[in-house]
Amino acid sequence: MAARMKIAVVAPASRVAPETAEKTRALAARLYGAAAPEIHFHPQCFLSDGHFAGSDAARSAAFLEAANDPAFDAVWFGRGGYGSCRLDAALYGALNGSARKKVYLGYSDLGVVLARLYREGIGRPVHGPMPSDVNRPGGEAALARALKFLVENDAETLEPAARDGKKVLAFNIAVLSSILGTAHEPDFCGHVLMLEEVSEYMYRIDRALFHVTSSAHVRRAAGIMLGRCSDIPENDVDFGRTEEEICRHWCARAGIAYLGRADIGHDADNKVVPFGGAGAHVA
Amino acid sequence: MAARMKIAVVAPASRVAPETAEKTRALAARLYGAAAPEIHFHPQCFLSDGHFAGSDAARSAAFLEAANDPAFDAVWFGRGGYGSCRLDAALYGALNGSARKKVYLGYSDLGVVLARLYREGIGRPVHGPMPSDVNRPGGEAALARALKFLVENDAETLEPAARDGKKVLAFNIAVLSSILGTAHEPDFCGHVLMLEEVSEYMYRIDRALFHVTSSAHVRRAAGIMLGRCSDIPENDVDFGRTEEEICRHWCARAGIAYLGRADIGHDADNKVVPFGGAGAHVA
């Protein structure tokens, strides 16, 4: 029998509920039986420090420990929220050879970490569902997809544009806006850039897309695909444009190709997008 | 008798209520009698197109018309909200010699326009109260301050750090974050950068300050002063840090001097900050 895959879960942003860990392991056991991956939730996931899953130092140390541990095949981020940009900037320079062989899976706020890993050519950063998604309506399907990607590397889990050898990237719009011009900004050159949003007023989506599409670096992308923008709060006056009209507007102004909708978002249908594309190598 | 000052009001972002125009003119008449400035609200102020005070084209045309008209001494922005970044990018190249002699007064979303004017050395861009502030509690004091600056160029209206020859800039944090890396980003070199915020969750203030202080260009500033952060919505978990702790944190991480509090904000006490300082020249 093949060795079971070993997955470390850490939480560089907000806290993971203990029930989330139980549900995640139970689902993996149900789906894979004796061959289920070992999913180790680092105790840091359950710490609490105001908004965060422990102090900046605790979150940084847990991530570094999990990434550098040769016993683990993958680092799965437990939950988004907010806090990834507060990790110790020095940790990226301390990632070792084991860290360079791993898959890193998450999205939303974790885009900050995934982008930095991609920029530095460390491991295989991947946009996709996280354990906390199990708490969404239909969320078990999202986790099953993430596991199918991690355990089986199944191409059916991928966003269609990521299947055919294209270079791809996927980000939450507000998160991407917040890393432009920082040490986390990835190379967009020639990439299809998929963008999604949740719980932002339409005017904020508009402003963030102004910012993103104004970047000379983003303008080197092959084009932009718009994922789902969900739970948009009502404007006091209706904004008067849909998110797709907004995205087309800013792409046209910036001379960036608008390539249609992407099958990603803060929901159970969120597909997997390996940064760089399905065939991207792990160093 | 000296010629009365002539002020054009336009609205590059959200719509101005007609009552705001009446209240503004009534206050000017009460304060200055026969010497009151003529305050001309461009009809564009009262247009409506979804979120905006008219279409992007209408707002761009009104701003260009007011700025280029030699009959006006100043352009006063009627209200913030959102929309300044949607103005036609070509208009800045179409500003004429009259536009280069004017004062431009506003704040919040208008930071996008003020920054661009400052970057291009056009006129005298100034952070300060707008007509819509008359609707705040105590708002007449804000407008009286703005008029005292426009009509009398009174140094008492200035934020104290702007009085003593220092180079200064003032921005809403989210707005500044959204123009970094764009054609609107001003030169921060050697400037005291004042920052204020309104109606943003603490975690968003934290994220935006990560972004702002990560900019290599912002790091050339002489330092950051923190204005008021008001109407902060409650976090689902208390964020655990005050806005000043947040600002000190990011300044320390970035090696930027934290220079204390600034007397600016989305309120009646909001002081005037001429970009570049009190002695900054108009071209």
PDB file of N, CA and C in Angstrom, chain B residues 51-128:
ATOM      1  N   HIS B  51     -24.252  55.776  -9.169  1.00  0.00           N
ATOM      2  CA  HIS B  51     -23.493  56.233  -8.014  1.00  0.00           C
ATOM      3  C   HIS B  51     -22.980  57.666  -8.162  1.00  0.00           C
ATOM      4  N   PHE B  52     -22.976  58.179  -9.389  1.00  0.00           N
ATOM      5  CA  PHE B  52     -22.188  59.372  -9.693  1.00  0.00           C
ATOM      6  C   PHE B  52     -23.027  60.619  -9.978  1.00  0.00           C
ATOM      7  N   ALA B  53     -22.369  61.769  -9.899  1.00  0.00           N
ATOM      8  CA  ALA B  53     -22.992  63.049 -10.248  1.00  0.00           C
ATOM      9  C   ALA B  53     -22.907  63.249 -11.760  1.00  0.00           C
ATOM     10  N   GLY B  54     -23.605  62.405 -12.484  1.00  0.00           N
ATOM     11  CA  GLY B  54     -23.553  62.439 -13.946  1.00  0.00           C
ATOM     12  C   GLY B  54     -22.553  61.432 -14.478  1.00  0.00           C
ATOM     13  N   SER B  55     -22.570  61.264 -15.802  1.00  0.00           N
ATOM     14  CA  SER B  55     -21.686  60.295 -16.461  1.00  0.00           C
ATOM     15  C   SER B  55     -20.221  60.706 -16.292  1.00  0.00           C
ATOM     16  N   ASP B  56     -19.334  59.768 -16.553  1.00  0.00           N
ATOM     17  CA  ASP B  56     -17.905  60.087 -16.504  1.00  0.00           C
ATOM     18  C   ASP B  56     -17.606  61.273 -17.432  1.00  0.00           C
ATOM     19  N   ALA B  57     -18.227  61.279 -18.601  1.00  0.00           N
ATOM     20  CA  ALA B  57     -17.984  62.357 -19.583  1.00  0.00           C
ATOM     21  C   ALA B  57     -18.489  63.695 -19.042  1.00  0.00           C
ATOM     22  N   ALA B  58     -19.676  63.692 -18.428  1.00  0.00           N
ATOM     23  CA  ALA B  58     -20.250  64.941 -17.904  1.00  0.00           C
ATOM     24  C   ALA B  58     -19.398  65.485 -16.758  1.00  0.00           C
ATOM     25  N   ARG B  59     -18.944  64.603 -15.894  1.00  0.00           N
ATOM     26  CA  ARG B  59     -18.123  65.053 -14.763  1.00  0.00           C
ATOM     27  C   ARG B  59     -16.759  65.567 -15.249  1.00  0.00           C
ATOM     28  N   SER B  60     -16.203  64.877 -16.225  1.00  0.00           N
ATOM     29  CA  SER B  60     -14.909  65.303 -16.766  1.00  0.00           C
ATOM     30  C   SER B  60     -15.030  66.671 -17.436  1.00  0.00           C
ATOM     31  N   ALA B  61     -16.090  66.843 -18.224  1.00  0.00           N
ATOM     32  CA  ALA B  61     -16.278  68.099 -18.967  1.00  0.00           C
ATOM     33  C   ALA B  61     -16.484  69.270 -18.010  1.00  0.00           C
ATOM     34  N   ALA B  62     -17.264  69.059 -16.954  1.00  0.00           N
ATOM     35  CA  ALA B  62     -17.539  70.140 -16.005  1.00  0.00           C
ATOM     36  C   ALA B  62     -16.266  70.554 -15.271  1.00  0.00           C
ATOM     37  N   PHE B  63     -15.465  69.564 -14.877  1.00  0.00           N
ATOM     38  CA  PHE B  63     -14.219  69.890 -14.183  1.00  0.00           C
ATOM     39  C   PHE B  63     -13.279  70.665 -15.103  1.00  0.00           C
ATOM     40  N   LEU B  64     -13.153  70.200 -16.331  1.00  0.00           N
ATOM     41  CA  LEU B  64     -12.263  70.857 -17.295  1.00  0.00           C
ATOM     42  C   LEU B  64     -12.726  72.287 -17.551  1.00  0.00           C
ATOM     43  N   GLU B  65     -14.036  72.451 -17.712  1.00  0.00           N
ATOM     44  CA  GLU B  65     -14.611  73.773 -17.985  1.00  0.00           C
ATOM     45  C   GLU B  65     -14.327  74.737 -16.830  1.00  0.00           C
ATOM     46  N   ALA B  66     -14.574  74.280 -15.608  1.00  0.00           N
ATOM     47  CA  ALA B  66     -14.370  75.140 -14.436  1.00  0.00           C
ATOM     48  C   ALA B  66     -12.888  75.460 -14.247  1.00  0.00           C
ATOM     49  N   ALA B  67     -12.040  74.454 -14.416  1.00  0.00           N
ATOM     50  CA  ALA B  67     -10.603  74.654 -14.195  1.00  0.00           C
ATOM     51  C   ALA B  67     -10.021  75.612 -15.229  1.00  0.00           C
ATOM     52  N   ASN B  68     -10.469  75.502 -16.460  1.00  0.00           N
ATOM     53  CA  ASN B  68      -9.889  76.302 -17.543  1.00  0.00           C
ATOM     54  C   ASN B  68     -10.493  77.698 -17.670  1.00  0.00           C
ATOM     55  N   ASP B  69     -11.562  77.978 -16.935  1.00  0.00           N
ATOM     56  CA  ASP B  69     -12.266  79.257 -17.071  1.00  0.00           C
ATOM     57  C   ASP B  69     -11.527  80.357 -16.294  1.00  0.00           C
ATOM     58  N   PRO B  70     -11.004  81.374 -16.995  1.00  0.00           N
ATOM     59  CA  PRO B  70     -10.241  82.424 -16.292  1.00  0.00           C
ATOM     60  C   PRO B  70     -11.100  83.255 -15.346  1.00  0.00           C
ATOM     61  N   ALA B  71     -12.422  83.138 -15.433  1.00  0.00           N
ATOM     62  CA  ALA B  71     -13.296  83.915 -14.540  1.00  0.00           C
ATOM     63  C   ALA B  71     -13.239  83.403 -13.102  1.00  0.00           C
ATOM     64  N   PHE B  72     -12.806  82.162 -12.905  1.00  0.00           N
ATOM     65  CA  PHE B  72     -12.797  81.584 -11.554  1.00  0.00           C
ATOM     66  C   PHE B  72     -11.400  81.593 -10.938  1.00  0.00           C
ATOM     67  N   ASP B  73     -11.366  81.889  -9.640  1.00  0.00           N
ATOM     68  CA  ASP B  73     -10.106  81.877  -8.888  1.00  0.00           C
ATOM     69  C   ASP B  73      -9.811  80.521  -8.270  1.00  0.00           C
ATOM     70  N   ALA B  74     -10.874  79.767  -8.047  1.00  0.00           N
ATOM     71  CA  ALA B  74     -10.698  78.487  -7.355  1.00  0.00           C
ATOM     72  C   ALA B  74     -11.732  77.482  -7.841  1.00  0.00           C
ATOM     73  N   VAL B  75     -11.350  76.198  -7.771  1.00  0.00           N
ATOM     74  CA  VAL B  75     -12.304  75.105  -7.990  1.00  0.00           C
ATOM     75  C   VAL B  75     -12.485  74.406  -6.646  1.00  0.00           C
ATOM     76  N   TRP B  76     -13.726  74.399  -6.200  1.00  0.00           N
ATOM     77  CA  TRP B  76     -14.042  73.753  -4.926  1.00  0.00           C
ATOM     78  C   TRP B  76     -14.852  72.505  -5.257  1.00  0.00           C
ATOM     79  N   PHE B  77     -14.416  71.388  -4.725  1.00  0.00           N
ATOM     80  CA  PHE B  77     -15.131  70.147  -5.010  1.00  0.00           C
ATOM     81  C   PHE B  77     -16.309  70.032  -4.057  1.00  0.00           C
ATOM     82  N   GLY B  78     -17.487  69.726  -4.615  1.00  0.00           N
ATOM     83  CA  GLY B  78     -18.733  69.802  -3.852  1.00  0.00           C
ATOM     84  C   GLY B  78     -18.912  68.693  -2.842  1.00  0.00           C
ATOM     85  N   ARG B  79     -18.424  67.512  -3.203  1.00  0.00           N
ATOM     86  CA  ARG B  79     -18.664  66.357  -2.342  1.00  0.00           C
ATOM     87  C   ARG B  79     -17.746  65.212  -2.744  1.00  0.00           C
ATOM     88  N   GLY B  80     -17.410  64.367  -1.765  1.00  0.00           N
ATOM     89  CA  GLY B  80     -16.627  63.174  -2.052  1.00  0.00           C
ATOM     90  C   GLY B  80     -17.521  62.049  -2.507  1.00  0.00           C
ATOM     91  N   GLY B  81     -17.458  60.923  -1.800  1.00  0.00           N
ATOM     92  CA  GLY B  81     -18.208  59.744  -2.231  1.00  0.00           C
ATOM     93  C   GLY B  81     -17.257  58.883  -3.023  1.00  0.00           C
ATOM     94  N   TYR B  82     -17.562  58.728  -4.314  1.00  0.00           N
ATOM     95  CA  TYR B  82     -16.655  57.937  -5.153  1.00  0.00           C
ATOM     96  C   TYR B  82     -16.854  58.300  -6.619  1.00  0.00           C
ATOM     97  N   GLY B  83     -15.770  58.353  -7.357  1.00  0.00           N
ATOM     98  CA  GLY B  83     -15.881  58.547  -8.803  1.00  0.00           C
ATOM     99  C   GLY B  83     -14.723  59.296  -9.450  1.00  0.00           C
ATOM    100  N   SER B  84     -13.852  59.936  -8.646  1.00  0.00           N
ATOM    101  CA  SER B  84     -12.797  60.781  -9.215  1.00  0.00           C
ATOM    102  C   SER B  84     -11.859  60.021 -10.149  1.00  0.00           C
ATOM    103  N   CYS B  85     -11.609  58.747  -9.852  1.00  0.00           N
ATOM    104  CA  CYS B  85     -10.678  57.984 -10.679  1.00  0.00           C
ATOM    105  C   CYS B  85     -11.265  57.656 -12.041  1.00  0.00           C
ATOM    106  N   ARG B  86     -12.586  57.848 -12.187  1.00  0.00           N
ATOM    107  CA  ARG B  86     -13.242  57.569 -13.472  1.00  0.00           C
ATOM    108  C   ARG B  86     -13.207  58.751 -14.428  1.00  0.00           C
ATOM    109  N   LEU B  87     -12.721  59.906 -13.979  1.00  0.00           N
ATOM    110  CA  LEU B  87     -12.620  61.045 -14.903  1.00  0.00           C
ATOM    111  C   LEU B  87     -11.746  60.652 -16.087  1.00  0.00           C
ATOM    112  N   ASP B  88     -12.017  61.260 -17.220  1.00  0.00           N
ATOM    113  CA  ASP B  88     -11.244  61.035 -18.440  1.00  0.00           C
ATOM    114  C   ASP B  88      -9.767  61.359 -18.173  1.00  0.00           C
ATOM    115  N   ALA B  89      -8.899  60.371 -18.349  1.00  0.00           N
ATOM    116  CA  ALA B  89      -7.480  60.567 -18.042  1.00  0.00           C
ATOM    117  C   ALA B  89      -6.861  61.658 -18.914  1.00  0.00           C
ATOM    118  N   ALA B  90      -7.452  61.909 -20.082  1.00  0.00           N
ATOM    119  CA  ALA B  90      -6.893  62.894 -21.012  1.00  0.00           C
ATOM    120  C   ALA B  90      -7.121  64.326 -20.542  1.00  0.00           C
ATOM    121  N   LEU B  91      -8.040  64.525 -19.587  1.00  0.00           N
ATOM    122  CA  LEU B  91      -8.363  65.914 -19.221  1.00  0.00           C
ATOM    123  C   LEU B  91      -7.180  66.631 -18.572  1.00  0.00           C
ATOM    124  N   TYR B  92      -6.333  65.871 -17.877  1.00  0.00           N
ATOM    125  CA  TYR B  92      -5.225  66.527 -17.175  1.00  0.00           C
ATOM    126  C   TYR B  92      -4.250  67.180 -18.161  1.00  0.00           C
ATOM    127  N   GLY B  93      -4.175  66.595 -19.357  1.00  0.00           N
ATOM    128  CA  GLY B  93      -3.328  67.178 -20.402  1.00  0.00           C
ATOM    129  C   GLY B  93      -3.980  68.370 -21.085  1.00  0.00           C
ATOM    130  N   ALA B  94      -5.274  68.579 -20.819  1.00  0.00           N
ATOM    131  CA  ALA B  94      -6.011  69.658 -21.487  1.00  0.00           C
ATOM    132  C   ALA B  94      -6.202  70.870 -20.578  1.00  0.00           C
ATOM    133  N   LEU B  95      -5.612  70.837 -19.387  1.00  0.00           N
ATOM    134  CA  LEU B  95      -5.750  71.977 -18.461  1.00  0.00           C
ATOM    135  C   LEU B  95      -4.870  73.123 -18.961  1.00  0.00           C
ATOM    136  N   ASN B  96      -5.412  74.334 -18.971  1.00  0.00           N
ATOM    137  CA  ASN B  96      -4.719  75.477 -19.593  1.00  0.00           C
ATOM    138  C   ASN B  96      -4.018  76.372 -18.558  1.00  0.00           C
ATOM    139  N   GLY B  97      -3.568  77.514 -19.001  1.00  0.00           N
ATOM    140  CA  GLY B  97      -2.857  78.443 -18.131  1.00  0.00           C
ATOM    141  C   GLY B  97      -3.691  78.938 -16.964  1.00  0.00           C
ATOM    142  N   SER B  98      -4.993  79.128 -17.182  1.00  0.00           N
ATOM    143  CA  SER B  98      -5.879  79.537 -16.080  1.00  0.00           C
ATOM    144  C   SER B  98      -5.966  78.436 -15.029  1.00  0.00           C
ATOM    145  N   ALA B  99      -6.055  77.217 -15.495  1.00  0.00           N
ATOM    146  CA  ALA B  99      -6.139  76.076 -14.572  1.00  0.00           C
ATOM    147  C   ALA B  99      -4.899  76.011 -13.687  1.00  0.00           C
ATOM    148  N   ARG B 100      -3.764  76.462 -14.239  1.00  0.00           N
ATOM    149  CA  ARG B 100      -2.502  76.380 -13.506  1.00  0.00           C
ATOM    150  C   ARG B 100      -2.378  77.434 -12.414  1.00  0.00           C
ATOM    151  N   LYS B 101      -3.302  78.399 -12.411  1.00  0.00           N
ATOM    152  CA  LYS B 101      -3.236  79.469 -11.393  1.00  0.00           C
ATOM    153  C   LYS B 101      -4.218  79.263 -10.255  1.00  0.00           C
ATOM    154  N   LYS B 102      -5.042  78.254 -10.353  1.00  0.00           N
ATOM    155  CA  LYS B 102      -6.150  78.105  -9.397  1.00  0.00           C
ATOM    156  C   LYS B 102      -5.788  77.285  -8.163  1.00  0.00           C
ATOM    157  N   VAL B 103      -6.606  77.516  -7.131  1.00  0.00           N
ATOM    158  CA  VAL B 103      -6.623  76.629  -5.969  1.00  0.00           C
ATOM    159  C   VAL B 103      -7.683  75.555  -6.217  1.00  0.00           C
ATOM    160  N   TYR B 104      -7.386  74.319  -5.804  1.00  0.00           N
ATOM    161  CA  TYR B 104      -8.336  73.200  -5.901  1.00  0.00           C
ATOM    162  C   TYR B 104      -8.535  72.654  -4.501  1.00  0.00           C
ATOM    163  N   LEU B 105      -9.748  72.729  -3.992  1.00  0.00           N
ATOM    164  CA  LEU B 105      -9.980  72.376  -2.585  1.00  0.00           C
ATOM    165  C   LEU B 105     -10.985  71.226  -2.437  1.00  0.00           C
ATOM    166  N   GLY B 106     -10.578  70.200  -1.711  1.00  0.00           N
ATOM    167  CA  GLY B 106     -11.449  69.059  -1.426  1.00  0.00           C
ATOM    168  C   GLY B 106     -10.673  68.008  -0.662  1.00  0.00           C
ATOM    169  N   TYR B 107     -11.284  66.839  -0.435  1.00  0.00           N
ATOM    170  CA  TYR B 107     -10.556  65.759   0.241  1.00  0.00           C
ATOM    171  C   TYR B 107     -11.272  64.446  -0.028  1.00  0.00           C
ATOM    172  N   SER B 108     -10.898  63.408   0.710  1.00  0.00           N
ATOM    173  CA  SER B 108     -11.527  62.092   0.569  1.00  0.00           C
ATOM    174  C   SER B 108     -11.325  61.594  -0.859  1.00  0.00           C
ATOM    175  N   ASP B 109     -12.384  61.213  -1.564  1.00  0.00           N
ATOM    176  CA  ASP B 109     -12.231  60.669  -2.921  1.00  0.00           C
ATOM    177  C   ASP B 109     -11.507  61.643  -3.849  1.00  0.00           C
ATOM    178  N   LEU B 110     -11.612  62.939  -3.572  1.00  0.00           N
ATOM    179  CA  LEU B 110     -10.968  63.949  -4.414  1.00  0.00           C
ATOM    180  C   LEU B 110      -9.455  63.917  -4.312  1.00  0.00           C
ATOM    181  N   GLY B 111      -8.945  63.159  -3.358  1.00  0.00           N
ATOM    182  CA  GLY B 111      -7.503  62.964  -3.260  1.00  0.00           C
ATOM    183  C   GLY B 111      -6.921  62.458  -4.575  1.00  0.00           C
ATOM    184  N   VAL B 112      -7.727  61.708  -5.327  1.00  0.00           N
ATOM    185  CA  VAL B 112      -7.288  61.197  -6.634  1.00  0.00           C
ATOM    186  C   VAL B 112      -6.946  62.364  -7.571  1.00  0.00           C
ATOM    187  N   VAL B 113      -7.804  63.386  -7.576  1.00  0.00           N
ATOM    188  CA  VAL B 113      -7.592  64.554  -8.445  1.00  0.00           C
ATOM    189  C   VAL B 113      -6.475  65.439  -7.889  1.00  0.00           C
ATOM    190  N   LEU B 114      -6.520  65.694  -6.594  1.00  0.00           N
ATOM    191  CA  LEU B 114      -5.504  66.559  -5.969  1.00  0.00           C
ATOM    192  C   LEU B 114      -4.108  65.985  -6.191  1.00  0.00           C
ATOM    193  N   ALA B 115      -3.988  64.669  -6.031  1.00  0.00           N
ATOM    194  CA  ALA B 115      -2.688  64.012  -6.201  1.00  0.00           C
ATOM    195  C   ALA B 115      -2.185  64.163  -7.631  1.00  0.00           C
ATOM    196  N   ARG B 116      -3.095  63.992  -8.575  1.00  0.00           N
ATOM    197  CA  ARG B 116      -2.689  64.101  -9.983  1.00  0.00           C
ATOM    198  C   ARG B 116      -2.253  65.525 -10.319  1.00  0.00           C
ATOM    199  N   LEU B 117      -2.993  66.508  -9.829  1.00  0.00           N
ATOM    200  CA  LEU B 117      -2.615  67.911 -10.058  1.00  0.00           C
ATOM    201  C   LEU B 117      -1.257  68.199  -9.437  1.00  0.00           C
ATOM    202  N   TYR B 118      -1.051  67.670  -8.228  1.00  0.00           N
ATOM    203  CA  TYR B 118       0.224  67.910  -7.540  1.00  0.00           C
ATOM    204  C   TYR B 118       1.370  67.259  -8.300  1.00  0.00           C
ATOM    205  N   ARG B 119       1.130  66.028  -8.733  1.00  0.00           N
ATOM    206  CA  ARG B 119       2.155  65.300  -9.482  1.00  0.00           C
ATOM    207  C   ARG B 119       2.540  66.053 -10.750  1.00  0.00           C
ATOM    208  N   GLU B 120       1.547  66.681 -11.387  1.00  0.00           N
ATOM    209  CA  GLU B 120       1.813  67.365 -12.652  1.00  0.00           C
ATOM    210  C   GLU B 120       2.116  68.850 -12.464  1.00  0.00           C
ATOM    211  N   GLY B 121       2.167  69.294 -11.199  1.00  0.00           N
ATOM    212  CA  GLY B 121       2.530  70.695 -10.930  1.00  0.00           C
ATOM    213  C   GLY B 121       1.504  71.690 -11.426  1.00  0.00           C
ATOM    214  N   ILE B 122       0.235  71.315 -11.364  1.00  0.00           N
ATOM    215  CA  ILE B 122      -0.839  72.177 -11.863  1.00  0.00           C
ATOM    216  C   ILE B 122      -1.581  72.813 -10.697  1.00  0.00           C
ATOM    217  N   GLY B 123      -1.516  74.153 -10.610  1.00  0.00           N
ATOM    218  CA  GLY B 123      -2.270  74.886  -9.607  1.00  0.00           C
ATOM    219  C   GLY B 123      -1.844  74.542  -8.190  1.00  0.00           C
ATOM    220  N   ARG B 124      -2.759  74.800  -7.248  1.00  0.00           N
ATOM    221  CA  ARG B 124      -2.483  74.590  -5.830  1.00  0.00           C
ATOM    222  C   ARG B 124      -3.516  73.633  -5.256  1.00  0.00           C
ATOM    223  N   PRO B 125      -3.233  72.341  -5.261  1.00  0.00           N
ATOM    224  CA  PRO B 125      -4.183  71.368  -4.710  1.00  0.00           C
ATOM    225  C   PRO B 125      -4.157  71.397  -3.181  1.00  0.00           C
ATOM    226  N   VAL B 126      -5.321  71.408  -2.583  1.00  0.00           N
ATOM    227  CA  VAL B 126      -5.420  71.591  -1.130  1.00  0.00           C
ATOM    228  C   VAL B 126      -6.452  70.621  -0.540  1.00  0.00           C
ATOM    229  N   HIS B 127      -6.034  69.900   0.518  1.00  0.00           N
ATOM    230  CA  HIS B 127      -6.957  69.081   1.306  1.00  0.00           C
ATOM    231  C   HIS B 127      -7.737  69.996   2.246  1.00  0.00           C
ATOM    232  N   GLY B 128      -9.059  69.911   2.221  1.00  0.00           N
ATOM    233  CA  GLY B 128      -9.854  70.697   3.163  1.00  0.00           C
ATOM    234  C   GLY B 128     -11.337  70.480   2.930  1.00  0.00           C
TER     235      GLY B 128
END
